[in-house]
Coordinates of C-alpha atoms in Angstrom, one line a residue:
I899 CA -9.4 -15.3 -27.4
N900 CA -6.3 -16.4 -25.6
L901 CA -6.5 -15.2 -22.2
S902 CA -3.3 -15.9 -21.6
L903 CA -1.9 -13.9 -23.9
V904 CA -4.0 -10.9 -23.3
F905 CA -3.3 -11.0 -19.6
C906 CA 0.4 -11.2 -20.3
R907 CA 0.2 -8.2 -23.0
Q908 CA -1.8 -6.5 -20.5
K909 CA 0.9 -7.0 -17.8
E910 CA 3.6 -5.8 -20.3
A911 CA 1.6 -2.6 -21.3
L912 CA 1.6 -1.6 -17.4
K913 CA 5.2 -2.6 -16.6
S914 CA 6.4 -0.5 -20.0
R915 CA 4.2 2.6 -19.0
L916 CA 5.6 2.7 -15.6
E917 CA 9.1 2.2 -16.9
R918 CA 8.5 5.5 -18.9
F919 CA 7.2 7.1 -16.1
T920 CA 8.1 10.7 -15.4
L921 CA 7.9 12.5 -12.2
S922 CA 5.8 15.8 -12.5
N923 CA 8.6 17.9 -10.5
P924 CA 12.0 18.1 -11.6
D925 CA 13.1 18.6 -8.0
V926 CA 12.0 15.1 -6.8
T927 CA 14.2 11.9 -7.6
N928 CA 11.8 9.6 -6.2
I929 CA 7.7 9.6 -5.5
K930 CA 7.5 8.5 -1.9
I931 CA 4.4 6.6 -1.2
L932 CA 3.4 5.1 2.4
V933 CA 2.2 1.9 2.9
A934 CA -0.1 1.7 6.2
G935 CA -3.0 -1.0 7.2
Q936 CA -4.1 -3.9 9.2
I937 CA -1.8 -6.1 11.0
G938 CA -1.1 -9.1 9.2
A939 CA -2.9 -7.6 6.0
G940 CA -0.2 -8.0 3.9
K941 CA 1.4 -4.6 3.6
S942 CA 5.0 -6.1 3.2
S943 CA 3.5 -8.7 1.1
F944 CA 2.1 -6.2 -1.0
I945 CA 5.6 -4.3 -1.3
N946 CA 7.4 -7.6 -1.9
S947 CA 4.6 -8.3 -4.9
V948 CA 5.0 -4.9 -6.8
I949 CA 8.6 -5.9 -6.8
C950 CA 8.3 -9.4 -8.1
A951 CA 6.0 -8.0 -10.8
F952 CA 8.7 -5.8 -12.2
Q953 CA 11.6 -8.5 -11.5
G954 CA 9.8 -11.3 -13.2
E955 CA 10.9 -13.6 -10.3
I956 CA 9.8 -14.0 -6.9
V957 CA 11.8 -11.8 -4.3
C958 CA 11.6 -10.8 -0.7
V959 CA 13.1 -7.7 0.1
A960 CA 10.4 -6.4 3.3
I961 CA 10.3 -8.9 5.7
A962 CA 6.8 -10.3 5.6
E963 CA 5.1 -12.3 8.4
T964 CA 3.6 -15.7 7.8
L965 CA -0.5 -15.7 7.6
E966 CA -0.7 -18.5 9.8
S967 CA 1.2 -16.6 12.7
G968 CA -1.9 -14.6 14.4
A969 CA 0.2 -12.0 15.9
S970 CA -1.5 -9.5 17.7
H971 CA 1.3 -6.8 17.2
S972 CA 3.0 -5.3 14.2
F973 CA 5.8 -7.1 12.5
T974 CA 7.0 -4.1 11.0
R975 CA 8.3 -2.0 13.8
R976 CA 10.7 0.8 11.8
L977 CA 9.9 2.7 8.9
K978 CA 11.5 1.2 6.1
A979 CA 11.9 2.7 1.9
H980 CA 12.1 0.0 -0.8
H981 CA 13.3 1.1 -4.0
I982 CA 11.8 -0.3 -7.2
R983 CA 14.0 -1.8 -10.3
S984 CA 12.9 -3.3 -13.5
A985 CA 16.0 -5.0 -15.0
D986 CA 18.9 -3.3 -14.3
A987 CA 17.3 0.3 -14.2
E988 CA 16.0 1.7 -10.9
L989 CA 12.5 3.1 -11.4
P990 CA 11.5 6.8 -9.6
F991 CA 9.3 5.2 -7.0
E992 CA 10.0 4.8 -3.5
I993 CA 7.6 2.6 -1.3
C994 CA 7.6 2.7 2.6
D995 CA 6.7 0.1 5.0
I996 CA 5.4 1.1 8.6
I997 CA 4.1 -0.1 11.3
G998 CA 0.7 -1.8 11.1
L999 CA -2.5 -0.9 12.8
E1000 CA -3.8 -2.4 15.8
P1001 CA -6.9 -3.7 16.6
A1002 CA -6.4 -3.2 20.1
N1003 CA -7.4 0.5 21.9
I1004 CA -8.1 3.3 19.9
S1005 CA -5.2 5.4 20.5
E1006 CA -3.5 8.9 19.0
R1007 CA -0.2 7.4 18.7
E1008 CA -0.3 5.1 15.4
P1009 CA -2.2 7.2 13.5
D1010 CA -0.1 10.4 14.6
D1011 CA 2.8 8.9 13.8
I1012 CA 1.6 7.9 10.4
V1013 CA 0.6 11.3 9.7
K1014 CA 4.0 12.4 10.6
A1015 CA 5.9 9.9 8.5
I1016 CA 3.5 11.3 5.3
Y1017 CA 4.6 14.9 5.8
G1018 CA 8.0 13.5 5.8
H1019 CA 9.0 14.5 9.7
V1020 CA 9.8 10.9 10.5
K1021 CA 13.3 9.6 9.4
E1022 CA 14.2 6.2 8.1
G1023 CA 14.8 3.5 10.3
Y1024 CA 12.9 5.3 13.4
K1025 CA 11.9 2.3 15.7
F1026 CA 8.0 3.0 16.2
S1027 CA 7.3 3.2 20.3
E1028 CA 4.3 1.3 21.9
E1029 CA 4.2 4.0 24.5
K1030 CA 4.8 7.5 22.8
T1031 CA 4.6 9.2 19.6
L1032 CA 7.4 10.6 17.9
A1033 CA 7.6 14.3 18.9
S1034 CA 9.7 17.4 17.4
G1035 CA 13.4 17.5 18.8
D1036 CA 13.6 13.6 18.8
E1037 CA 16.7 12.5 16.7
H1038 CA 14.5 11.1 14.6
Y1039 CA 12.4 13.7 14.1
N1040 CA 12.9 15.8 10.6
E1041 CA 12.0 19.3 11.5
T1042 CA 12.5 20.6 7.9
P1043 CA 11.5 17.9 5.6
S1044 CA 11.9 18.2 1.9
L1045 CA 9.8 17.4 -1.0
S1046 CA 11.3 14.1 -1.7
D1047 CA 10.8 13.5 2.2
Q1048 CA 7.0 13.5 1.9
A1049 CA 4.9 11.0 0.5
F1050 CA 2.5 11.6 -2.1
C1051 CA -0.2 9.2 -1.6
L1052 CA -1.2 6.7 1.1
V1053 CA -2.1 3.2 0.6
Y1054 CA -3.9 1.2 2.9
V1055 CA -3.7 -2.4 2.9
I1056 CA -6.7 -4.3 4.1
D1057 CA -7.6 -8.0 4.3
A1058 CA -10.8 -8.7 2.2
N1059 CA -11.4 -12.1 4.3
T1060 CA -11.3 -10.1 7.7
F1061 CA -12.8 -6.8 7.4
N1062 CA -16.4 -7.1 8.2
L1063 CA -15.2 -8.8 11.6
C1064 CA -16.6 -6.6 14.5
K1065 CA -12.6 -6.2 15.6
D1066 CA -11.9 -4.0 12.6
E1067 CA -14.3 -1.2 13.6
I1068 CA -11.1 0.3 15.9
I1069 CA -9.1 -0.5 12.6
V1070 CA -11.7 1.9 10.5
Q1071 CA -11.6 4.4 13.4
K1072 CA -7.7 4.7 13.3
L1073 CA -8.1 5.0 9.4
R1074 CA -10.6 7.5 9.3
K1075 CA -8.7 9.5 11.5
I1076 CA -5.5 9.6 9.3
R1077 CA -7.6 10.1 6.3
Q1078 CA -8.9 13.4 7.8
K1079 CA -5.5 14.5 9.0
I1080 CA -4.3 14.5 5.5
S1081 CA -7.5 14.8 3.2
E1082 CA -7.7 18.8 4.1
N1083 CA -4.0 18.6 2.2
G1084 CA -5.2 16.4 -0.7
I1085 CA -3.2 13.6 0.2
P1086 CA -4.7 10.9 -2.1
Q1087 CA -5.5 7.4 -0.5
V1088 CA -5.9 4.0 -2.3
I1089 CA -7.0 0.9 -0.8
V1090 CA -5.3 -2.4 -1.8
M1091 CA -7.3 -5.4 -0.8
T1092 CA -5.5 -8.3 -0.3
K1093 CA -6.2 -12.0 0.2
V1094 CA -9.0 -11.8 -2.3
D1095 CA -8.4 -15.7 -3.0
K1096 CA -9.6 -16.5 1.0
A1097 CA -12.5 -14.1 0.6
C1098 CA -14.4 -15.7 -2.2
P1099 CA -13.9 -19.1 -3.5
L1100 CA -15.1 -18.2 -7.2
V1101 CA -11.9 -15.9 -7.0
E1102 CA -9.8 -18.8 -5.2
N1103 CA -10.2 -21.3 -8.2
D1104 CA -10.1 -18.0 -11.0
L1105 CA -8.6 -15.1 -10.2
R1106 CA -9.6 -13.7 -13.5
K1107 CA -13.3 -13.6 -12.0
I1108 CA -12.2 -11.1 -9.6
Y1109 CA -14.3 -8.2 -11.0
T1110 CA -17.5 -10.4 -11.7
S1111 CA -17.5 -11.5 -8.2
K1112 CA -20.5 -10.5 -6.0
R1113 CA -18.8 -11.2 -2.8
I1114 CA -15.5 -8.9 -3.6
K1115 CA -17.6 -6.2 -4.9
E1116 CA -19.3 -6.3 -1.7
I1117 CA -16.2 -6.1 0.7
M1118 CA -15.0 -3.1 -1.8
E1119 CA -18.7 -1.4 -1.1
L1120 CA -18.1 -1.9 2.6
C1121 CA -14.3 -0.5 2.5
S1122 CA -15.8 2.7 0.8
A1123 CA -18.6 3.1 3.0
K1124 CA -16.8 2.7 6.3
V1125 CA -13.0 4.3 5.4
G1126 CA -14.4 6.6 2.8
V1127 CA -12.1 6.2 0.0
P1128 CA -14.2 6.1 -3.6
M1129 CA -14.7 2.9 -5.3
N1130 CA -12.4 3.7 -8.3
H1131 CA -9.4 3.9 -5.5
I1132 CA -10.2 0.5 -4.3
F1133 CA -8.1 -2.4 -6.0
P1134 CA -8.6 -5.9 -5.4
V1135 CA -5.1 -8.0 -5.2
K1136 CA -3.7 -11.2 -4.3
N1137 CA -0.3 -10.8 -2.8
Y1138 CA 2.6 -13.5 -3.7
H1139 CA 3.0 -15.4 -0.4
N1140 CA 4.4 -19.0 -0.9
E1141 CA 4.3 -19.0 -4.7
I1142 CA 7.8 -19.9 -6.5
D1143 CA 7.2 -18.4 -9.8
T1144 CA 5.3 -15.0 -10.7
D1145 CA 2.5 -15.0 -12.4
D1146 CA 0.7 -13.0 -15.3
D1147 CA -2.5 -13.0 -13.4
V1148 CA -1.4 -11.8 -10.2
D1149 CA 0.9 -9.1 -11.9
V1150 CA -2.0 -7.8 -13.7
L1151 CA -3.6 -7.0 -10.6
I1152 CA -0.7 -5.9 -8.7
L1153 CA 0.4 -3.4 -11.7
K1154 CA -3.3 -2.0 -12.1
A1155 CA -3.1 -0.7 -8.3
F1156 CA 0.6 0.3 -8.6
D1157 CA -0.5 2.1 -11.7
Q1158 CA -3.2 4.1 -10.0
I1159 CA -1.2 4.6 -6.8
V1160 CA 1.6 6.1 -8.8
R1161 CA -0.4 8.5 -10.9
S1162 CA -2.6 9.7 -7.9
A1163 CA 1.0 10.5 -5.9
N1164 CA 2.5 12.1 -9.0
A1165 CA -1.1 14.1 -9.6
R1166 CA -0.4 15.7 -5.9
L1167 CA 3.0 16.2 -6.5
S1168 CA 2.3 18.5 -9.7
N1169 CA -0.5 20.2 -7.2
G1170 CA 1.6 22.7 -5.2
A1171 CA 2.9 20.2 -2.9
S1172 CA 5.3 22.5 -1.0
N1173 CA 2.7 23.7 0.9
L1174 CA 2.5 20.4 2.9

């Protein structure tokens, strides 16, 4: 069996399915997906990688921080929506980048702002404050969000290489806080587990070993237990970071994750989303 050909066909099948995708509600033009997670875990890089997989070339629309910077503050400070194009067509998906969760003090501010963004109360371009949460009456607060303003899936981006470190307990608490606040309204949540090549030497040598790696499975199980997201909603991926060309093996993992994200969001949209 020519595995390269198999992965190429799998990638094209996933792309084709997403290109033909139709939304479950005719009143919504783009289905909005919010991407949250640890600082430096690769939120912006995941968004770029999704766009790269569709474009067939390396692009950088979400400004991503370098892995080596080791910053203690989120590089993304403003709510920014990114549209997905394939060839010359714009697809009905919108991925929103949001401030990263910091492993510092456990405060209500970050989770509150993220929950407000999910429900469409945060206008694009809003600069997140380190001191206070966005409140009703602010010029960037949307008092009456439409369906198109709301997000129908929350993606947690988690670094597989560092997730089991003690400092991430605060991140887990923040994620669980967000999860509690949105689960009651049926908002689906997906974990995208990045940097799998750094977490497992087997996967670093061959990305196709990702689903047979015991180490990757252990980290997925840990994520599931700590955050509360089921295993079938956790997707290990490798983001594009310093590559100059796209790769079918990387694209298949990215598109598999994105396909599940979109389908989860669309299911929520069809299930009476107006009651958010």
